[in-house]
Amino acid sequence: MADESQTTVRGINWRETFPFTQIFRAFRVAIHPTKLILGLVALLALYFGGRVLDMIWPISSNAVVVYKTPAGGGEVTDVETEVGIYDRYIKEDRPGGRPFSEIRERGRRQVEAQYMRTLGELEIEKDVKKQEELAKSGAKLGDVKAKLLERKDKQVKAAAEARDARVKAAPAEKQAEERKEADRAYARTVDDINEAVAREYKVAKSITGQGVFMQFFEYETGQINSVVQAVLANDWLGGFANNPAVRPNRVGVLAAIKNFTVTGPWWLITQHTTYFILFAILFSVVWAIFGGAISRIAAVHVAREEKISLSSALRFSTGKFLSFAFAPIIPLLIVLVVGLVVSLGGLIGNIPWIGPVLMGLFFFLALAAGFVMTLVLLGTAGGFNLMYPTIAVEGSDSFDAISRSFSYVYARPWRMLFYTLVAVVYGALCFLFVQFFLRIMLTLTHGFVGWGMMKNVDSATPVDLWGVMWPAPTTRFSYDIDTLNLHTDQALGAYLIAFWVYIAVGLLGAFFISFYFSANTIIYYLMRREVDATELDDVYLEQTDEDFGDAAPGTVPPAATTPPPAVAAGGTTTVVTSTGTHTAGDPNSPPPPSDPQQTTPPPAGG
């Protein structure tokens, strides 16, 4: 009996068996230096552009900040929770049904009233009417700071006199021991004084409000952190209130994503409309140029394991600028136009007698329009993340990006959702790792520099100079510079240190941006293969893209694959092609193919 053949499984191609594992390449793709540089530049452009808008914006139009509100609170949190956090501190009941603008205005009045009390207590202005005028414009804040510093110096001087009197009153044999105890008590007193003065100045400074961009930026970054923490806690729908080990005000993954994509932007649109329009223009320009470049590098990287140069990526994104910028805008314009047509149709109902009848008769057209608008909105929400990768991979325009993203979402909605959830979980873990790495780096830097830093200990204000210039890194990377306890040169040094610290922290945001585009590019490739049966290595290449900035190990540039013709003895020329070796002038040598790109010889017999 013949031996039965046996099949031995020598290995499993996990990426082919489980396509979603391709998403795990996103971390390696995202940490490429070129993408991180583009992400950092994009983040800095948005940040400084937003700060410039905040500087030129009127103080009265800034976001209201009521001191003692919860961390991350403010106007956006009011929109999120629909609870007037200002009313909790005004000690009044929630105004049921009142518009948010009224709650905001009452919060502003509370801040102005507090500032007026500060002006009176510091004897800067005693006239009530003038206090109201100064509070509306936020004037005399410099005088408030000077008065607080003057009062601090007096309190520190009094504490020093009390310390000296305590030591002098002690017996001679115990004065050395008493001096040590008195110095420790004096240091604690000075710390309390500095903290109280900084707190009072922070309350007074709230009269200027908070820049609209800064409140929006802090809220959005807070939601990103909430997503990461919620993924670690495996909380997708919320319910942290029942878990005493976790902060009760933290939301679940889906709620944090909703806040990031809907709540924050909706607050900006409804409460600061003009600001939103200007910032949206800035965002569209920055996102199209740098986001498009990151998507382009990721597209080639994922498909061919090669990395195009920075200049080539920027040429591509600027050349496709209008396509990148208008891809997410066109669907919204379609919804707006259809909605306006429906609104115009609603005017028919105002015609006496016949109007309501006509409206009822043709109401099915309004329902059809609503159906179209819903399809477009859901397609935009589900396919938004695929629009930039479509342009980057296919080299197409915004209409192709809209068509493909809508097609993939509606053809395989559950697969698209599954890939997105995998990317969210994996991205949260990668983000946490990079955050942990950055925190260790900053902590080590702070500690070792602090060892060599001289302490600013004098008879007036014994404080830790390094700890004031750069507070030790905690769970939050952001910090306030305490200029009240720094001289001019020290304050300048502190601001320069903060600049470099925030550049390092910005790399965390750059990674987030790079990972976002890298992961969604991989998802686009997977969805395209699933719906269109197109292989993952199929990517559009411009002629300039052949100048790769960083080829993968083991690859050979295309120009090196074909050697030049070799001239043999007797005047014959030997040509090496993909079909073999052909010698010109030799009758026994087979002729070369007519097409230089032909990879198979012609059939026998011609």
XYZ file of C-alpha atoms in Angstrom:
606
model
C 0.000 0.000 0.000
C 1.449 3.345 -1.062
C 2.292 5.844 1.613
C -0.334 8.513 2.009
C 0.943 12.026 1.332
C 0.990 14.299 4.334
C 0.811 18.080 4.418
C 2.976 19.854 6.958
C 2.005 23.342 8.098
C 5.283 25.179 8.463
C 3.847 28.555 9.357
C 0.813 30.821 9.298
C 0.677 34.135 7.515
C -1.167 36.000 10.244
C -1.672 39.127 8.185
C -3.422 37.145 5.467
C -5.389 34.979 7.871
C -6.392 37.881 10.126
C -6.269 41.075 8.025
C -6.944 43.343 10.998
C -3.433 42.560 12.301
C -2.160 44.822 9.532
C -3.289 47.698 11.773
C -0.567 46.731 14.241
C 1.934 48.080 11.710
C 0.635 51.577 12.438
C 2.992 52.211 15.374
C 6.098 51.403 13.337
C 4.783 53.503 10.458
C 3.806 56.412 12.711
C 7.128 56.808 14.552
C 9.011 57.514 11.338
C 10.871 60.831 11.955
C 9.579 62.526 8.806
C 5.973 61.951 9.798
C 6.665 63.110 13.367
C 8.264 66.306 12.061
C 5.257 67.003 9.835
C 2.901 66.268 12.733
C 4.839 68.566 15.053
C 4.869 71.399 12.520
C 1.122 70.964 11.975
C 0.492 71.034 15.721
C 2.660 74.132 16.224
C 0.986 75.900 13.306
C -2.459 75.267 14.796
C -1.297 76.200 18.303
C 0.416 79.460 17.421
C -2.335 80.355 14.956
C -4.908 79.825 17.715
C -2.873 81.829 20.209
C -2.629 84.724 17.747
C -6.408 84.652 17.362
C -6.727 84.676 21.151
C -4.416 87.699 21.393
C -6.405 89.799 18.931
C -9.804 88.668 20.255
C -11.654 91.104 22.553
C -11.483 90.204 26.249
C -15.268 90.428 26.523
C -15.567 87.668 23.891
C -13.116 85.292 25.555
C -14.255 82.058 27.122
C -15.445 82.682 30.663
C -13.451 81.005 33.412
C -14.910 80.945 36.896
C -12.260 80.176 39.470
C -12.734 76.953 41.450
C -14.521 75.212 38.592
C -13.578 71.553 38.073
C -10.384 70.760 36.188
C -11.071 70.885 32.486
C -14.264 72.832 33.154
C -15.458 76.046 31.628
C -17.867 76.792 28.855
C -17.267 73.526 26.975
C -18.015 71.457 30.050
C -21.299 73.315 30.445
C -22.260 72.332 26.922
C -21.170 68.740 27.580
C -23.057 68.235 30.836
C -25.876 70.732 30.207
C -25.477 71.770 33.821
C -24.563 75.355 34.629
C -21.401 74.856 36.660
C -21.378 78.577 37.254
C -24.677 78.314 39.108
C -23.156 75.941 41.635
C -20.852 78.685 42.781
C -23.488 81.421 42.550
C -25.575 79.226 44.899
C -28.666 79.400 42.735
C -30.790 76.685 41.236
C -30.220 75.570 37.695
C -32.198 77.874 35.379
C -34.365 75.374 33.571
C -34.758 76.128 29.897
C -32.483 79.179 29.921
C -30.144 79.527 26.935
C -26.494 78.801 27.485
C -25.574 82.354 26.520
C -27.416 83.580 29.619
C -25.491 81.189 31.867
C -22.271 82.391 30.247
C -23.216 86.021 30.843
C -23.943 85.375 34.505
C -20.575 83.689 34.858
C -18.934 86.748 33.349
C -20.746 89.017 35.810
C -19.516 86.885 38.684
C -15.914 87.253 37.517
C -16.333 91.028 37.170
C -17.827 91.292 40.666
C -14.856 89.395 42.102
C -12.434 91.711 40.295
C -14.224 94.768 41.609
C -13.833 93.462 45.180
C -10.126 92.889 44.545
C -9.690 96.473 43.306
C -11.368 97.756 46.443
C -9.510 95.511 48.899
C -6.131 96.466 47.445
C -7.145 100.155 47.438
C -6.470 100.500 43.739
C -9.875 102.017 43.005
C -12.578 102.788 45.543
C -15.217 104.330 43.264
C -17.782 101.662 42.353
C -18.590 103.062 38.908
C -14.929 103.193 37.957
C -14.529 99.677 39.303
C -17.245 98.504 36.910
C -15.515 100.171 33.961
C -12.157 98.646 34.878
C -13.729 95.202 35.347
C -15.348 95.216 31.899
C -12.020 95.895 30.169
C -9.772 94.003 32.565
C -7.661 97.121 33.176
C -5.330 97.712 36.141
C -4.307 94.043 36.300
C -0.670 95.139 36.440
C -1.479 97.312 39.462
C -3.150 94.333 41.118
C 0.008 92.279 40.621
C 2.200 95.057 42.037
C -0.023 95.442 45.114
C -0.042 91.700 45.752
C 3.757 91.584 45.544
C 4.008 94.532 47.902
C 1.723 92.823 50.399
C 3.654 89.571 50.033
C 6.946 91.321 50.828
C 5.448 92.827 53.965
C 4.107 89.461 55.113
C 7.454 87.741 54.435
C 9.286 90.501 56.310
C 6.921 90.120 59.269
C 7.504 86.357 59.247
C 11.270 86.916 59.254
C 10.997 89.316 62.199
C 8.889 86.775 64.078
C 11.517 84.102 63.388
C 14.346 86.305 64.668
C 12.347 87.276 67.764
C 11.667 83.616 68.488
C 15.359 82.746 68.298
C 16.369 85.753 70.379
C 13.880 84.840 73.109
C 15.271 81.318 73.460
C 17.946 80.543 76.074
C 21.515 80.890 74.816
C 22.247 77.161 75.098
C 19.187 76.305 72.965
C 19.420 79.056 70.339
C 21.138 76.836 67.737
C 18.401 74.212 67.984
C 15.736 76.901 68.079
C 17.229 78.524 64.978
C 16.794 75.315 62.974
C 13.191 74.908 64.071
C 12.453 78.579 63.469
C 13.943 78.389 59.952
C 11.764 75.401 59.106
C 8.662 77.193 60.388
C 9.664 80.324 58.485
C 10.079 78.351 55.246
C 6.608 76.812 55.676
C 5.113 80.244 56.340
C 6.745 81.701 53.243
C 5.431 78.801 51.142
C 1.915 79.470 52.438
C 2.269 83.185 51.660
C 3.510 82.514 48.132
C 0.688 80.049 47.496
C -1.948 82.470 48.796
C -0.626 85.344 46.674
C -0.460 83.161 43.556
C -4.033 82.041 44.215
C -5.274 85.624 44.596
C -3.535 86.677 41.407
C -5.043 83.732 39.546
C -8.505 84.788 40.692
C -7.846 88.371 39.605
C -6.364 87.262 36.287
C -9.575 85.398 35.425
C -10.997 88.833 34.494
C -9.213 88.444 31.147
C -11.009 85.145 30.615
C -9.417 82.283 28.727
C -8.644 82.350 25.049
C -11.262 80.524 23.018
C -8.589 78.401 21.370
C -6.916 77.526 24.664
C -10.161 76.365 26.249
C -11.017 74.359 23.122
C -7.478 72.923 22.937
C -7.403 71.904 26.603
C -10.840 70.323 26.331
C -9.943 68.311 23.231
C -6.645 67.058 24.687
C -8.532 66.142 27.853
C -10.897 63.985 25.808
C -7.952 62.192 24.177
C -6.613 61.343 27.629
C -10.095 60.180 28.637
C -10.173 57.787 25.687
C -6.805 56.322 26.697
C -7.793 55.882 30.343
C -11.203 54.454 29.445
C -9.632 51.881 27.095
C -7.312 50.759 29.893
C -10.309 50.443 32.217
C -12.301 48.616 29.497
C -15.115 51.119 29.907
C -16.770 51.832 26.574
C -20.113 53.292 27.606
C -19.247 55.092 30.847
C -20.247 54.162 34.367
C -17.124 55.215 36.225
C -19.313 56.695 38.949
C -19.767 53.196 40.373
C -16.034 52.569 40.485
C -14.447 54.321 43.470
C -10.963 53.520 42.176
C -11.460 55.832 39.201
C -12.327 59.521 39.045
C -16.129 59.685 38.948
C -16.259 62.446 36.354
C -14.420 60.457 33.678
C -16.435 59.219 30.700
C -16.256 56.049 28.654
C -14.561 55.573 25.288
C -17.586 56.284 23.101
C -18.649 59.293 25.174
C -15.130 60.756 25.052
C -14.983 60.264 21.275
C -18.387 61.945 20.993
C -17.167 64.861 23.089
C -14.018 65.178 20.981
C -15.773 65.080 17.601
C -19.130 66.709 18.430
C -19.318 68.526 21.771
C -16.161 70.615 21.478
C -16.707 71.689 17.852
C -20.419 72.294 18.509
C -19.567 74.634 21.405
C -17.183 76.524 19.139
C -19.763 76.775 16.345
C -22.694 77.896 18.480
C -21.006 80.100 21.101
C -18.117 81.608 19.119
C -19.265 81.412 15.499
C -16.946 84.048 14.011
C -13.978 82.543 15.807
C -14.964 79.105 14.514
C -15.008 80.297 10.895
C -11.520 81.812 11.157
C -10.082 78.811 12.976
C -11.765 76.378 10.551
C -9.997 78.106 7.656
C -6.674 77.839 9.483
C -7.330 74.199 10.353
C -8.306 73.268 6.783
C -5.134 74.802 5.349
C -2.800 73.196 7.905
C -4.568 69.823 7.802
C -4.579 69.703 3.992
C -0.867 70.481 3.637
C 0.675 68.547 6.500
C -2.005 65.895 6.977
C -1.964 65.218 3.246
C 1.834 64.891 3.302
C 1.729 62.441 6.234
C -0.956 60.399 4.460
C 1.150 60.303 1.303
C 4.271 59.061 3.112
C 2.191 56.487 4.980
C 0.556 55.313 1.741
C 3.888 54.533 0.088
C 5.380 53.190 3.324
C 2.555 50.709 3.886
C 2.324 49.562 0.266
C 6.022 49.292 -0.657
C 7.917 49.443 2.649
C 9.652 52.526 1.273
C 9.586 56.113 2.415
C 9.397 59.030 0.037
C 11.254 62.215 0.822
C 9.766 65.095 2.782
C 9.919 67.429 -0.220
C 8.143 64.894 -2.437
C 5.355 64.457 0.151
C 4.878 68.215 0.474
C 4.827 68.626 -3.313
C 2.086 66.013 -3.482
C -0.022 67.591 -0.701
C 0.299 71.124 -2.070
C -0.472 69.871 -5.574
C -3.599 68.164 -4.226
C -4.370 70.986 -1.793
C -7.891 71.696 -3.047
C -8.752 67.993 -3.076
C -7.577 67.507 0.520
C -9.255 70.722 1.713
C -12.657 70.178 0.074
C -13.059 66.414 0.488
C -14.730 66.715 3.939
C -16.437 70.037 3.096
C -18.313 69.047 -0.070
C -20.667 66.561 1.671
C -21.551 69.209 4.259
C -22.251 71.692 1.475
C -24.527 69.115 -0.179
C -26.492 68.735 3.060
C -26.710 72.524 3.400
C -27.931 73.027 -0.168
C -30.537 70.257 0.087
C -31.669 71.658 3.420
C -32.070 75.140 1.960
C -34.156 73.736 -0.898
C -36.405 72.003 1.628
C -36.673 75.261 3.582
C -37.705 77.135 0.463
C -40.318 74.461 -0.196
C -41.634 75.053 3.300
C -42.576 78.583 2.257
C -45.421 77.062 0.267
C -47.211 76.376 3.535
C -47.646 80.138 4.016
C -49.949 80.420 0.996
C -53.548 80.823 2.216
C -55.937 77.941 1.633
C -53.950 76.001 -0.950
C -50.539 76.134 0.801
C -51.095 73.497 3.500
C -52.746 71.191 0.932
C -49.785 71.446 -1.457
C -47.357 70.900 1.403
C -49.168 67.748 2.466
C -49.409 66.530 -1.120
C -45.693 66.872 -1.862
C -44.378 66.146 1.611
C -42.871 62.899 0.324
C -40.282 65.067 -1.470
C -39.187 66.539 1.862
C -38.876 63.048 3.298
C -36.800 62.002 0.280
C -34.543 65.013 0.831
C -34.205 64.082 4.486
C -33.254 60.561 3.435
C -30.527 61.912 1.142
C -29.181 64.257 3.818
C -29.063 61.409 6.333
C -27.169 59.184 3.901
C -24.652 61.932 3.228
C -24.161 62.766 6.901
C -23.728 59.144 7.966
C -21.423 58.493 5.033
C -19.350 61.537 5.951
C -19.151 60.545 9.606
C -18.230 56.949 8.806
C -15.949 57.627 5.857
C -14.276 60.855 6.968
C -11.161 58.978 8.095
C -10.794 57.379 4.647
C -10.912 60.575 2.581
C -7.293 61.684 2.984
C -5.921 58.128 2.528
C -7.954 57.796 -0.683
C -6.325 60.849 -2.244
C -2.885 59.840 -0.954
C -3.115 56.238 -2.220
C -4.950 56.770 -5.503
C -3.620 60.227 -6.419
C -7.230 61.194 -7.154
C -9.443 64.146 -6.269
C -11.979 65.008 -3.583
C -14.919 63.515 -5.494
C -13.188 60.143 -5.749
C -12.357 60.377 -2.045
C -16.024 60.967 -1.213
C -17.219 58.228 -3.566
C -14.810 55.564 -2.312
C -15.228 56.384 1.379
C -19.027 56.277 1.108
C -18.884 53.069 -0.933
C -16.615 51.251 1.524
C -18.598 52.336 4.570
C -21.973 51.313 3.176
C -20.636 48.111 1.560
C -18.910 46.812 4.724
C -20.129 48.910 7.671
C -19.430 46.340 10.383
C -15.963 45.579 9.093
C -15.213 49.303 8.975
C -16.439 49.673 12.554
C -14.357 46.682 13.686
C -11.193 48.035 12.091
C -11.826 51.431 13.687
C -12.275 49.919 17.157
C -9.070 47.902 16.770
C -7.240 51.088 15.776
C -8.675 52.952 18.788
C -7.603 50.274 21.268
C -4.183 49.785 19.736
C -3.703 53.545 19.362
C -4.582 54.117 23.019
C -1.956 51.590 24.124
C 0.674 53.109 21.828
C -0.216 56.619 22.999
C 0.118 55.510 26.614
C 3.534 54.015 25.906
C 4.807 57.200 24.231
C 3.341 59.269 27.072
C 5.098 57.051 29.629
C 8.378 57.360 27.736
C 8.049 61.145 27.620
C 7.222 61.390 31.318
C 10.314 59.389 32.271
C 12.457 61.564 30.001
C 11.178 64.810 31.541
C 11.452 63.478 35.100
C 15.062 62.402 34.608
C 15.926 65.710 32.984
C 14.261 67.694 35.767
C 15.957 65.676 38.491
C 19.506 65.747 37.159
C 19.413 69.428 36.185
C 17.962 70.216 39.607
C 20.933 68.554 41.317
C 23.272 71.095 39.816
C 20.948 74.091 40.073
C 21.682 76.607 42.819
C 18.897 77.229 45.305
C 17.521 80.739 45.491
C 17.630 80.978 49.263
C 17.933 84.489 50.627
C 16.699 86.381 53.614
C 13.578 87.614 51.834
C 12.028 84.729 49.912
C 13.576 81.298 50.477
C 12.227 79.332 47.516
C 13.526 76.524 45.337
C 14.495 78.415 42.177
C 14.524 75.339 39.924
C 11.185 74.143 41.263
C 9.671 77.549 40.481
C 11.246 77.906 37.029
C 10.132 74.401 36.051
C 7.814 72.524 38.447
C 8.476 68.805 38.670
C 6.532 66.881 35.978
C 3.309 65.365 37.321
C 0.366 63.625 35.718
C -0.161 66.776 33.627
C 2.540 68.053 31.291
C 1.236 71.631 31.289
C 2.104 74.035 34.091
C 1.921 77.724 34.986
C 5.061 79.807 35.464
C 4.991 81.554 38.843
C 6.380 84.933 37.779
C 5.512 86.391 41.199
C 8.521 84.615 42.718
C 10.976 85.149 39.854
C 13.167 88.074 38.882
C 13.147 89.291 35.289
C 16.125 87.187 34.169
C 14.763 84.134 35.971
C 11.330 84.585 34.410
C 12.915 84.850 30.942
C 14.868 81.650 31.578
C 11.701 79.945 32.798
C 9.861 80.880 29.609
C 12.717 79.582 27.453
C 12.726 76.315 29.421
C 8.962 76.070 28.965
C 9.416 76.528 25.211
C 11.696 73.485 24.947
C 9.595 71.445 27.369
C 6.484 72.072 25.302
C 8.350 71.220 22.096
C 9.151 67.837 23.668
C 5.552 67.478 24.847
C 4.431 68.439 21.350
C 6.025 65.252 20.052
C 3.275 63.369 21.882
C 0.699 65.305 19.876
C 2.772 64.773 16.733
C 2.671 61.025 17.340
C -1.109 61.183 17.776
C -1.469 62.965 14.423
C 0.956 60.607 12.669
C -0.740 57.526 14.111
C -4.170 58.814 13.086
C -3.206 59.125 9.427
C -1.063 55.964 9.406
C -3.754 53.753 10.959
C -6.479 55.107 8.686
C -4.276 54.588 5.633
C -3.890 50.914 6.590
C -7.663 50.682 7.154
C -8.224 52.169 3.697
C -5.989 49.518 2.106
C -7.879 46.771 3.947
C -11.300 48.124 2.995
C -10.235 48.566 -0.635
C -9.042 44.951 -0.833
C -12.272 43.751 0.768
C -14.601 45.726 -1.533
C -12.591 46.194 -4.751
C -10.271 43.145 -4.505
C -7.228 45.390 -4.973
C -3.924 44.231 -3.494
C -2.309 46.145 -0.668
C 0.811 47.027 -2.650
C -1.125 48.896 -5.350
C -0.350 52.591 -4.843
C -0.226 55.554 -7.191
C 3.334 56.800 -7.794
C 4.294 60.045 -9.415
C 7.553 60.260 -11.298
C 9.004 62.361 -8.482
C 8.099 59.638 -5.971
C 10.822 57.392 -7.404
C 13.315 59.568 -5.515
C 12.828 57.771 -2.220
C 14.319 59.379 0.839
C 14.693 56.138 2.819
C 14.308 52.790 1.102
C 13.574 49.655 3.077
C 16.508 47.289 3.731
C 17.097 44.775 0.967
C 15.435 46.788 -1.804
C 17.267 47.721 -4.986
C 16.544 50.988 -6.789
C 14.768 50.408 -10.113
C 17.588 52.092 -12.058
C 20.045 49.447 -10.844
C 18.065 46.391 -11.980
C 19.103 46.587 -15.667
C 22.846 46.659 -16.419
C 24.137 48.533 -19.459
C 24.706 46.598 -22.705
C 27.983 44.702 -22.866
C 29.965 44.682 -26.099
C 31.282 41.192 -26.857
C 34.121 40.171 -29.135
C 33.439 40.251 -32.867
C 31.329 43.391 -32.701
C 28.266 41.734 -31.162
C 26.371 43.421 -28.325
C 25.037 41.417 -25.385
C 21.838 42.740 -23.747
C 20.546 41.343 -20.434
C 16.757 41.641 -20.014
C 14.110 40.025 -17.833
C 13.674 37.282 -20.493
C 17.327 36.305 -20.621
C 20.504 37.239 -22.519
C 20.262 38.337 -26.171
C 23.291 38.911 -28.412
C 22.875 41.306 -31.285
C 24.589 40.101 -34.472
C 24.507 36.437 -33.429
C 22.081 34.372 -35.628
C 21.857 31.639 -32.980
C 20.682 34.059 -30.274
C 16.898 34.544 -29.864
C 15.699 38.075 -30.607
C 14.784 40.337 -27.678
C 11.101 41.154 -27.077
C 9.749 44.183 -28.884
C 8.364 45.626 -25.648
C 11.144 46.456 -23.129
C 8.684 45.880 -20.241
C 7.628 42.437 -21.502
C 8.413 39.811 -18.870
C 7.543 36.616 -20.850
C 8.958 35.488 -24.235
C 6.619 35.471 -27.270
C 4.883 32.190 -28.049
C 6.712 29.727 -30.266
C 6.058 30.116 -33.940
C 5.468 33.847 -33.680
